[in-house]
Coordinates of C-alpha atoms and ligand atoms in Angstrom, one line a residue:
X1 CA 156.9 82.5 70.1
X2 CA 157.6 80.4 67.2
X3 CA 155.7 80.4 64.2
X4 CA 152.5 78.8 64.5
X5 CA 151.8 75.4 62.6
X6 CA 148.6 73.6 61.9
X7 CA 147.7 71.1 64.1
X8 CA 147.3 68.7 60.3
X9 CA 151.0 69.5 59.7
X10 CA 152.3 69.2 63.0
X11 CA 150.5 65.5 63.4
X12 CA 151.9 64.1 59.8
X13 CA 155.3 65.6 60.1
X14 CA 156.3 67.1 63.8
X15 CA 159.7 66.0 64.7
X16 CA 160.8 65.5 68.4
X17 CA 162.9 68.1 69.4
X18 CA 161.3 71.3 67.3
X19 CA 160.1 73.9 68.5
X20 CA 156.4 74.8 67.6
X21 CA 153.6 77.2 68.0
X22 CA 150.0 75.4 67.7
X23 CA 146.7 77.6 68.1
X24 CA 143.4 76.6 68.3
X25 CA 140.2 75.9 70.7
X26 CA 140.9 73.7 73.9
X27 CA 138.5 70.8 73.7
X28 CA 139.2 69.6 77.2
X29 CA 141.7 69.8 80.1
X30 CA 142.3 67.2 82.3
X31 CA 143.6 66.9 85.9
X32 CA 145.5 70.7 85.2
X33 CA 148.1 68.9 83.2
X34 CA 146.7 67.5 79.7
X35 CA 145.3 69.8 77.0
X36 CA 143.0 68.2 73.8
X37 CA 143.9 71.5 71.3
X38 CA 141.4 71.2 68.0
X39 CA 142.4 74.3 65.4
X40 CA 140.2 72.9 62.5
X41 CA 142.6 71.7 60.5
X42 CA 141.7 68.5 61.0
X43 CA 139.6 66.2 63.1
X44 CA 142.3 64.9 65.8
X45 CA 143.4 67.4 68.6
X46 CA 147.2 68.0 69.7
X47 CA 147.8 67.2 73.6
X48 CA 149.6 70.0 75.4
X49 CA 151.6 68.9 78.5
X50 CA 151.4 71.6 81.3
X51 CA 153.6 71.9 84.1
X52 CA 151.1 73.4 85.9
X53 CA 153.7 74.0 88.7
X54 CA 155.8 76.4 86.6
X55 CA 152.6 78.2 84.7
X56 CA 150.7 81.0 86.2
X57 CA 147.5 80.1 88.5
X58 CA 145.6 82.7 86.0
X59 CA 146.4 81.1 82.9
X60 CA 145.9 77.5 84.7
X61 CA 142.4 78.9 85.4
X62 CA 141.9 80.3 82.1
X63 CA 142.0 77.1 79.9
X64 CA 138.7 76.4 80.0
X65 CA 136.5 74.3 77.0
X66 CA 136.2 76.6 74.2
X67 CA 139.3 79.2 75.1
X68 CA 140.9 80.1 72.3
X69 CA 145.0 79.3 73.3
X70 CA 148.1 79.2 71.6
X71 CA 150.7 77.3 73.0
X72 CA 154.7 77.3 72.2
X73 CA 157.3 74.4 72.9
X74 CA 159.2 71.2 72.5
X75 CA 157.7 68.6 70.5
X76 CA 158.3 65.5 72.3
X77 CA 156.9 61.8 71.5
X78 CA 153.8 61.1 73.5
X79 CA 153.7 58.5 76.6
X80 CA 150.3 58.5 76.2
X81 CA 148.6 56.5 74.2
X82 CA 146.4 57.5 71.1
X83 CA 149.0 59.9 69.9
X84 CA 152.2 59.9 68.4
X85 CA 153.7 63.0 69.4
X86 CA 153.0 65.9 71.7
X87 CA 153.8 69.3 72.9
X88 CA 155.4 70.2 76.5
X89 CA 154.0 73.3 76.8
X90 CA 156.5 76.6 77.6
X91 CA 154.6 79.5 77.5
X92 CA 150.7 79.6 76.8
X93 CA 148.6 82.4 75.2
X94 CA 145.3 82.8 76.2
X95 CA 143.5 84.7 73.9
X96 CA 139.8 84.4 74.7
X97 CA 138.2 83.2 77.6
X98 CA 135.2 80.9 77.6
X99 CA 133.1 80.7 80.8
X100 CA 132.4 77.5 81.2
X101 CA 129.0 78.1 83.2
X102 CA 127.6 79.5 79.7
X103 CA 129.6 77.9 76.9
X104 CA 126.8 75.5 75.9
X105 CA 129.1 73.3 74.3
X106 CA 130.4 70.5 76.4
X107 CA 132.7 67.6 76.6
X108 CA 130.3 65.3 75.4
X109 CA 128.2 64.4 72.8
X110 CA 125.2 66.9 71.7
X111 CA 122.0 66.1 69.8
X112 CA 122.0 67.5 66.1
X113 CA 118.6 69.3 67.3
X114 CA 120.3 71.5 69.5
X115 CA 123.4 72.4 67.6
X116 CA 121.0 73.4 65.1
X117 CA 120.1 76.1 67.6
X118 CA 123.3 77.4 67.9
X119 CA 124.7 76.9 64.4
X120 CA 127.0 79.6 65.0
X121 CA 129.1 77.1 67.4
X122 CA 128.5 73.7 66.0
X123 CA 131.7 74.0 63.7
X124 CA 133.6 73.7 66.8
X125 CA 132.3 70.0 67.1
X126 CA 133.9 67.0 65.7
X127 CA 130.9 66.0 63.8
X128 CA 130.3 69.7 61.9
X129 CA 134.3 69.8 61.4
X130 CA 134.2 66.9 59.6
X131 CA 131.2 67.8 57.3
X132 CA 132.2 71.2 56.7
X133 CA 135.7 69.8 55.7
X134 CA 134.2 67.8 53.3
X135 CA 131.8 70.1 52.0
X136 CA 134.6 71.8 50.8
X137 CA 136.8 68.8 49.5
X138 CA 133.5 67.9 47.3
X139 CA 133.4 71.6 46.2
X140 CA 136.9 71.6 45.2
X141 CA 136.9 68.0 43.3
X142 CA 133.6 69.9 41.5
X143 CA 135.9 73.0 40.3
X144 CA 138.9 70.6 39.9
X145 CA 136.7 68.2 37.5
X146 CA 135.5 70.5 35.6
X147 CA 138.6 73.1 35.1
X148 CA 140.8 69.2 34.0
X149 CA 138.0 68.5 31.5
X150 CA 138.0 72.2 29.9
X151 CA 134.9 73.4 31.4
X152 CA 134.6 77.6 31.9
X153 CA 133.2 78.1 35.2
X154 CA 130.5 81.0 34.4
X155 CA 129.1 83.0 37.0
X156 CA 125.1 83.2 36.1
X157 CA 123.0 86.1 37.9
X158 CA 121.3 85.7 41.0
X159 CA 119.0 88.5 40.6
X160 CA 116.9 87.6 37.7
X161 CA 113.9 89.4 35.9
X162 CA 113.3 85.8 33.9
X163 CA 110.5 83.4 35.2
X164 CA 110.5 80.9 32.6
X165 CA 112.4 77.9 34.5
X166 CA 109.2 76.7 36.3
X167 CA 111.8 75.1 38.9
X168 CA 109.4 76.3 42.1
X169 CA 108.7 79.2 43.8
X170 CA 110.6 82.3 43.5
X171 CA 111.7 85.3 46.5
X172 CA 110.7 88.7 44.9
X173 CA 113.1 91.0 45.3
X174 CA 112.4 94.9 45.9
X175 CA 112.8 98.1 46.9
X176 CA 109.5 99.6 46.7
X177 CA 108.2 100.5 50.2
X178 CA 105.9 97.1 51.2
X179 CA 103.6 99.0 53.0
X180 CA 103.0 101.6 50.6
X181 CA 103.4 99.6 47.2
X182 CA 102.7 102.0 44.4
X183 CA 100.1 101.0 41.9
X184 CA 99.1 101.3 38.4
X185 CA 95.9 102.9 37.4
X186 CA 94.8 99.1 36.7
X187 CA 95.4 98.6 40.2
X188 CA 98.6 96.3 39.5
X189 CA 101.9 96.9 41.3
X190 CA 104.0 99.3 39.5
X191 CA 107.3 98.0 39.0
X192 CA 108.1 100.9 36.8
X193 CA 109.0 102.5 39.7
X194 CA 110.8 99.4 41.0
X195 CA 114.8 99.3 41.2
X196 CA 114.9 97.2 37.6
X197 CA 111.8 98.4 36.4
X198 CA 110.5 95.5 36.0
X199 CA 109.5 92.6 38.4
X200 CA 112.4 90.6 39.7
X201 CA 113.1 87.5 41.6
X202 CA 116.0 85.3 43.4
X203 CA 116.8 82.2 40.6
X204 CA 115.9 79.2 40.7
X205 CA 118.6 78.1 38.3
X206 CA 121.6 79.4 36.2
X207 CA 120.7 76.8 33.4
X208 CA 119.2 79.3 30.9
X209 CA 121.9 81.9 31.2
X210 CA 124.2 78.8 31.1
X211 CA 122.7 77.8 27.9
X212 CA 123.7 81.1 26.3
X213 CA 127.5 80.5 27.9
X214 CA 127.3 77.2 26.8
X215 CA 126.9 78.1 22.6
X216 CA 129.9 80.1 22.5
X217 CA 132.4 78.4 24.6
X218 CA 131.2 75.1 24.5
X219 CA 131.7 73.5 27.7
X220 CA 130.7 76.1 30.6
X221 CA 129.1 75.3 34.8
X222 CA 127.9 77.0 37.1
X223 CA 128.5 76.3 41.1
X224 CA 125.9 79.1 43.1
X225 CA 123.1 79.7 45.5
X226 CA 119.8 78.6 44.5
X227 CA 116.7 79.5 46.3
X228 CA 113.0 78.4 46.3
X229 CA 110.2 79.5 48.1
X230 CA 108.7 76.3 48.4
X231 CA 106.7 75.0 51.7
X232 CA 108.8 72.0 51.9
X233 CA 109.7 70.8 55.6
X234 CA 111.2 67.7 54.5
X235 CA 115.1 66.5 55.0
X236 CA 115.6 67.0 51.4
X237 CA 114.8 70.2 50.5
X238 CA 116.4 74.2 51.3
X239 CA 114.9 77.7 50.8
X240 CA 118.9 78.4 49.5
X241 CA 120.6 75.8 48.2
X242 CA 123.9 75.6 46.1
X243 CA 123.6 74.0 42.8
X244 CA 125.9 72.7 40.1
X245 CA 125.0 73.2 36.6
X246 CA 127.7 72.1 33.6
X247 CA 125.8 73.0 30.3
X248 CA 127.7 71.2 27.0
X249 CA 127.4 71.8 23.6
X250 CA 127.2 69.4 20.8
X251 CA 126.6 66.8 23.6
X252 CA 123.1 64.3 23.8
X253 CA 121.6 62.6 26.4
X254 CA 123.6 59.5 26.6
X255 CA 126.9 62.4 26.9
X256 CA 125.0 63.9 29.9
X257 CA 124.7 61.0 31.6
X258 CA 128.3 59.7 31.2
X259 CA 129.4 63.0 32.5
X260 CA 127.0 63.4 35.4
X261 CA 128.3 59.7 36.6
X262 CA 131.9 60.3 36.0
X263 CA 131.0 63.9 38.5
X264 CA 129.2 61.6 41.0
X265 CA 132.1 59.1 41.2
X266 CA 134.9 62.0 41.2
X267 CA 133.8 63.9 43.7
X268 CA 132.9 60.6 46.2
X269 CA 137.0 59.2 44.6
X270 CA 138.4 62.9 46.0
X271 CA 136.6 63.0 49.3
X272 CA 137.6 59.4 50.0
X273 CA 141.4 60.1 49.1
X274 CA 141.5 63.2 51.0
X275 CA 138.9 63.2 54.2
X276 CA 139.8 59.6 55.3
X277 CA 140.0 60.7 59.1
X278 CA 136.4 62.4 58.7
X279 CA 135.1 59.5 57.2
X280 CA 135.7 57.4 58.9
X281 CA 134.7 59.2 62.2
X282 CA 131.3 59.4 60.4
X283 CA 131.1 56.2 59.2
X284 CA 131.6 55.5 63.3
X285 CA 129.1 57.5 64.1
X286 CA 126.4 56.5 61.9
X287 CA 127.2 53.0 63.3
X288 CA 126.2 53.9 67.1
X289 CA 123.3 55.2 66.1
X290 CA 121.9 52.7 63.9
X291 CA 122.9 50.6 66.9
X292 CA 120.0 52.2 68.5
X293 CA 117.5 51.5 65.8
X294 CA 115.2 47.9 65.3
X295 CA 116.7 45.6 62.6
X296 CA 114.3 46.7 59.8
X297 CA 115.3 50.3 59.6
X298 CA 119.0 49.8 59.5
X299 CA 120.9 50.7 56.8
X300 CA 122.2 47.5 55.0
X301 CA 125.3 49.8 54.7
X302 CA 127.9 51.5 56.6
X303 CA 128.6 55.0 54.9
X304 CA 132.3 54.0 53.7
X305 CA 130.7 50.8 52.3
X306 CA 128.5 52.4 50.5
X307 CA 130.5 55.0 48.9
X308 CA 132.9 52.1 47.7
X309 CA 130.0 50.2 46.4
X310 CA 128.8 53.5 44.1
X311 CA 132.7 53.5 42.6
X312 CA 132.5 49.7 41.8
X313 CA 128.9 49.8 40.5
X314 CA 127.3 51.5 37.1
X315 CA 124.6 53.5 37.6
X316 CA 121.4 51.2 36.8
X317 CA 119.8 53.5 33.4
X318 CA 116.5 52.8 33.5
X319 CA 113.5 54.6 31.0
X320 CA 110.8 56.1 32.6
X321 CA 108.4 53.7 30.8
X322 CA 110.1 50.6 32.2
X323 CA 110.5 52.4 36.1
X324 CA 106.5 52.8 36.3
X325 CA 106.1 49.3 35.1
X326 CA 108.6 47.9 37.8
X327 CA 106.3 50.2 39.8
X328 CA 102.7 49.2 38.9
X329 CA 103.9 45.7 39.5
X330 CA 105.4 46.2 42.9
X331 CA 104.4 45.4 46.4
X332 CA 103.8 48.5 47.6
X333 CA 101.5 49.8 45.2
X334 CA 100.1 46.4 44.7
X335 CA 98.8 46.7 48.3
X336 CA 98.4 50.8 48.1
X337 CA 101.3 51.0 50.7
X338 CA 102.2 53.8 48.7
X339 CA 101.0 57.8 49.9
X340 CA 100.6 58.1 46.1
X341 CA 99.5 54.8 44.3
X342 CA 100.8 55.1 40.5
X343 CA 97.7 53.9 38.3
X344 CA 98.6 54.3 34.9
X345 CA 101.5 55.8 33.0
X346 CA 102.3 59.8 32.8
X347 CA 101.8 59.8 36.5
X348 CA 105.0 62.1 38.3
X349 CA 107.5 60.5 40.5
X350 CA 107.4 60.8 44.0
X351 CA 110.2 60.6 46.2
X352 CA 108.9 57.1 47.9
X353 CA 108.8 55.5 43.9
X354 CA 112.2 56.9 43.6
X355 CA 113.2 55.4 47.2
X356 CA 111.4 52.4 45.9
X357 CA 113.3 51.8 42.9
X358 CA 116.7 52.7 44.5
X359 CA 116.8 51.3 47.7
X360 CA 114.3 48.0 47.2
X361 CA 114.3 47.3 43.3
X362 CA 118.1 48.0 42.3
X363 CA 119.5 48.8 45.3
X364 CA 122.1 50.6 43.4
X365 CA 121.8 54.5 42.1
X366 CA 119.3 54.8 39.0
X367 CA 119.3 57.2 36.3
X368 CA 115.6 57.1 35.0
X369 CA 115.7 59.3 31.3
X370 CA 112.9 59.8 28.4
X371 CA 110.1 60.9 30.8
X372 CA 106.5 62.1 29.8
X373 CA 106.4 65.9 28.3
X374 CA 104.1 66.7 30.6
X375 CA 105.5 66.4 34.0
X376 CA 108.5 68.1 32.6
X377 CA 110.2 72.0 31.7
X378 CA 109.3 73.2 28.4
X379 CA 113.3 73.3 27.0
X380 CA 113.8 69.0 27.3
X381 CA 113.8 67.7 23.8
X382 CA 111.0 66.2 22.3
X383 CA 111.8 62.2 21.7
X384 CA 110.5 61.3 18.2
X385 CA 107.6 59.2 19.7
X386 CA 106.3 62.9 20.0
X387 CA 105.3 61.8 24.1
X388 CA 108.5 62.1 26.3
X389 CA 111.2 64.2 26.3
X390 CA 115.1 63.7 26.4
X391 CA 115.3 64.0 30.3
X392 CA 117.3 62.3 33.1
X393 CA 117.4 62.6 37.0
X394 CA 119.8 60.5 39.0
X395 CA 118.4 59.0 41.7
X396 CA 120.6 57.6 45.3
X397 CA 120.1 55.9 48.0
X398 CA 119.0 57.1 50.9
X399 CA 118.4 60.4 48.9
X400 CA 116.2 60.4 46.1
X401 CA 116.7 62.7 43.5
X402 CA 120.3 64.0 43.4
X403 CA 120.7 65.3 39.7
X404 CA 118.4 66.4 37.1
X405 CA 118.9 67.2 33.8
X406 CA 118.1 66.9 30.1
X407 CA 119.1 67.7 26.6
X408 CA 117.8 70.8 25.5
X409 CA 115.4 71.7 22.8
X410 CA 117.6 73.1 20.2
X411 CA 114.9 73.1 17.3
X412 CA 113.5 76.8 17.4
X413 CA 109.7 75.9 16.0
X414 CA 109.3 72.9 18.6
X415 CA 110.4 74.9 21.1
X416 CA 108.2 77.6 19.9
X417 CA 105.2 75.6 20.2
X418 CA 106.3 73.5 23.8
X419 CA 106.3 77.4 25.2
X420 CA 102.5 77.9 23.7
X421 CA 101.4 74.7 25.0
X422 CA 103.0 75.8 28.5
X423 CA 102.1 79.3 28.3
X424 CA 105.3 80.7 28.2
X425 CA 105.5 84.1 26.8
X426 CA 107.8 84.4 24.1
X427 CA 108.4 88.3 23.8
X428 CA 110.1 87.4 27.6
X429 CA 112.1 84.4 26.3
X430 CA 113.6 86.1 23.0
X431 CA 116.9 86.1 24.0
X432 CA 117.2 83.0 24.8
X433 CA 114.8 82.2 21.7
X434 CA 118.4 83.7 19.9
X435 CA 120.6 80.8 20.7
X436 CA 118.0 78.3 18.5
X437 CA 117.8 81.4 15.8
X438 CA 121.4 81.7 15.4
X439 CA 123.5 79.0 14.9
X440 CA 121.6 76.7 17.7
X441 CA 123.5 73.4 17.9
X442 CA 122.4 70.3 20.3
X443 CA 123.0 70.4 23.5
X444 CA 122.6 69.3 27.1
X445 CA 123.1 69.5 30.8
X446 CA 121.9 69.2 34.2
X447 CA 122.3 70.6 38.1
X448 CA 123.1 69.1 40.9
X449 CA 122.1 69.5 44.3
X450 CA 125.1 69.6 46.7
X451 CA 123.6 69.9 49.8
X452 CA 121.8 66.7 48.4
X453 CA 125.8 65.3 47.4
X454 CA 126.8 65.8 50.6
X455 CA 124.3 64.7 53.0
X456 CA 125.4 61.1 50.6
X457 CA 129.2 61.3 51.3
X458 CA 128.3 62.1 54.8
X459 CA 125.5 60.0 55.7
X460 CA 124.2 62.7 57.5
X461 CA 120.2 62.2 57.5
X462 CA 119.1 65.9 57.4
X463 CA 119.7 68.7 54.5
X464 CA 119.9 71.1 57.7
X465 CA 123.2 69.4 59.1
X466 CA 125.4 69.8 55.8
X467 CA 124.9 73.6 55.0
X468 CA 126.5 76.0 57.5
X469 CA 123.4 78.2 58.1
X470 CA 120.5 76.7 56.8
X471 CA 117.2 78.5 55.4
X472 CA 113.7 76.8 55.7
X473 CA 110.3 77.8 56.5
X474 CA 110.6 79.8 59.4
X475 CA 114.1 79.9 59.9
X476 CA 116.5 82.3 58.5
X477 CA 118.7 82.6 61.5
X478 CA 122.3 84.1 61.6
Ligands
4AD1 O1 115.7 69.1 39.2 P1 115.9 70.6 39.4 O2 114.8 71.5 39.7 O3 116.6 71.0 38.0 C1 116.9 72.3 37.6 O4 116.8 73.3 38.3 C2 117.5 72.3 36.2 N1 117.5 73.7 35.8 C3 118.9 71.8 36.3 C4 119.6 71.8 34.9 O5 119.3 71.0 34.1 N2 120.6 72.6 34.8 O6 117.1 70.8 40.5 C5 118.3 70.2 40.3 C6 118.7 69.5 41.6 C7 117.8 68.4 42.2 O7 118.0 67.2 41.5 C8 118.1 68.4 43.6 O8 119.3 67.7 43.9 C9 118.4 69.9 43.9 O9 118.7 70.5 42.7 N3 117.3 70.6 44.6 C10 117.3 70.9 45.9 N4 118.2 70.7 46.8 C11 117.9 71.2 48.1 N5 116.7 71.9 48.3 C12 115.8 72.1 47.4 N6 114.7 72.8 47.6 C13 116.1 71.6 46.1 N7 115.4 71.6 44.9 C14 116.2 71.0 44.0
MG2 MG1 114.1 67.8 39.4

């Protein structure tokens, strides 16, 4: 056999007349002649010509939807239509069977429900090939951004005896026996005897450890799991979710927002210029089915469309003073259409006002910034007005909240008293109290959410569909 080439390759640059060996999954097989071959390497499949005369009934028999094949021969150019080139077939491989009375994947078109269920086969769709292709463009444009800009990537723990973030819900993590927990004589668990000594938990976020990277070699991100125990069943939200979080120093608010846009537009530039063909087979997708809905709940934009319109467009910046104004004086809340009707200012954000504002008032992405103290983490800066603090979250369509960020408390006694006010221990905090006692310096950053990214560049509608095993409520399968 030849040596085997990517199906990707093969379709760009395949010559007639070379000799090639393609492998991959067999999609269908019609009338014992034509096989569609899919090896992941891209969404299109190679047909495979068989002269089913000169091949061996068994092998015939074998290629089935789902076998996993090689096949070695000529390329020739295609009579068919739909395809340039295509492969006569001289000797086939079969190297795993797939009966078709069980392989529950089928020539057609399954519901996202289902594949859901059996998540361990959906990358063999077209649909999960091109979001998991993606997922990894967007994480490579991430590393690729950051790395051309000077950026360290910095690896921040997972396991974490810190609490302070206040970011949700933490997993506890132990060793000690849960149903036999040894206790203190105060009756309290003893985490003495715990594998750390002391209790520890899953993270929420590498921002704080980032911090401490961040005021030594300036410009540092992190790009890891994330988890929070929070009961959320919504589309938006993950028990484990990856999160992106550049920290700068010497760098405000205004910095942190240029940089977060210039991200947001990179990473949708790079998928565009190198995931065309899954695109735009998403973009077609997302058209059939909004077929199927009434006029007022379509989309005013196809998914291409709207990614174009997000590189043309700056981000409306918008203070949290002047968003609940736009608010109080909207339609909805006007006529308490709203789940929660927003009755004065200091109130917190829910995702419908951030839909409201997005979608309905600018119809463009929004980054709201200088919101109350209260609804926010103890480390945002305090504005001078003594009220708000120096924090952003970038809000898309479709989405909601896709980034949020701030700049950092840097001043060590306002800092100090934000963590009384909160109740934030400070013998737990000390080191990173350190960064503001020794040579502290301004500084800022944010994370964002990728399963949130690319749910956007896919125009997928549910968190669960862009993560290849997702965790929820009730469901840590696989
Ligand atoms: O707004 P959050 O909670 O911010 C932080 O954790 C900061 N420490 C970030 C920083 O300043 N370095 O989370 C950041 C983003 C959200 O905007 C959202 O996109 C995403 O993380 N996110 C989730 N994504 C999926 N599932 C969840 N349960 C999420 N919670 C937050
Ligand atoms: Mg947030």
């Amino acid at each position: 056999m030849s040596k085997r080439v990517k199906i990707k390759h093969l379709i760009k640059e395949g010559q007639p007349g070379e000799k090639v060996t393609v492998s991959g999954w067999v999609r269908t097989f019609r009338q014992n002649r034509f096989i569609s071959l899919n090896d992941g390497s891209c969404l299109s499949n190679m047909q495979i010509v068989v002269d089913f005369e000169n091949m061996e009934e068994s092998i015939i028999k074998s290629i089935t939807t789902g076998a996993a094949i090689s096949a070695s021969g000529e390329v020739v150019e295609s009579q068919g239509r739909g395809q340039r080139i295509e492969i006569q077939a001289e000797t086939i491989e079969i190297h795993g069977l797939a009966d078709p009375d069980k392989y529950p994947l089928q020539a057609k078109r399954h519901g996202l429900e289902f594949l859901r269920e059996i998540a361990h086969l959906r990358f063999r769709t077209n649909t999960f090939g091109a979001i998991f292709r993606i997922r990894h463009s967007a994480s490579f444009a991430i590393h690729k951004f950051f790395n051309d800009r000077g950026f360290y990537y910095m690896h921040s723990p997972i396991l974490t005896g810190s609490d302070a973030e206040g970011a949700g819900e933490m997993f506890q993590v132990t060793t000690l026996p849960l149903n036999d927990v040894p206790k203190t004589e105060d009756g309290e668990v003893d985490y003495k005897q715990d594998f750390f000594e002391k209790a520890t938990n899953l993270t929420v976020s590498g921002q704080l450890e980032a911090e401490l990277g961040a005021l030594a070699l300036s410009e540092v991100y992190t790009f890891g799991p994330t988890f929070r125990a929070e009961n959320s069943h919504t589309s938006r939200h993950l028990a484990e979710f990856w999160m992106i979080e550049p920290e700068v120093a010497f760098c405000d608010l205004e910095d942190n927002m240029n940089l977060a846009e210039d991200m947001l537009k990179y990473i949708i530039q790079y998928v565009m210029d190198h995931n065309r063909e899954d695109l735009d087979f998403l973009d077609n997708r997302l058209q059939q089915e909004e077929k199927s809905k009434p006029q007022h709940q379509r989309s005013p934009m196809a998914l291409i469309e709207k990614l174009e319109f997000c590189l043309a467009n700056d981000f409306e910046r918008v203070s949290y003073t002047e968003a609940i104004r736009i608010l109080m004086n909207s339609k909805p809340n006007k006529k308490k259409k709203f789940q929660f009707v927003i009755e004065e200012w200091g109130a917190d954000l829910h995702s419908e006002h951030e839909r409201f504002l997005v979608e309905k008032h600018f119809k463009k992405p929004v980054i709201l910034y200088d919101y109350p103290k209260d609804i926010k983490s103890f480390y945002m800066r305090l504005n001078e007005d003594g009220k708000t603090v120096g924090a952003m979250d970038i809000l898309f369509p479709g989405i909601g909240e896709i980034i949020g960020g701030s700049q950092r408390e840097e001043r060590l006694d306002v800092l100090l008293s934000r963590m009384k006010e909160m109740d934030i221990p400070e013998e737990e905090m000390s080191w990173y109290l350190d960064t503001r006692r020794f040579g502290t310096c301004p500084h800022a950053g944010y994370g964002l959410g990728f399963e949130r990214m690319i749910l956007f560049v896919t125009g997928m509608a549910n968190i669960r569909d862009v993560i290849p095993f997702p965790r929820y409520p009730g469901s840590a399968e696989f």
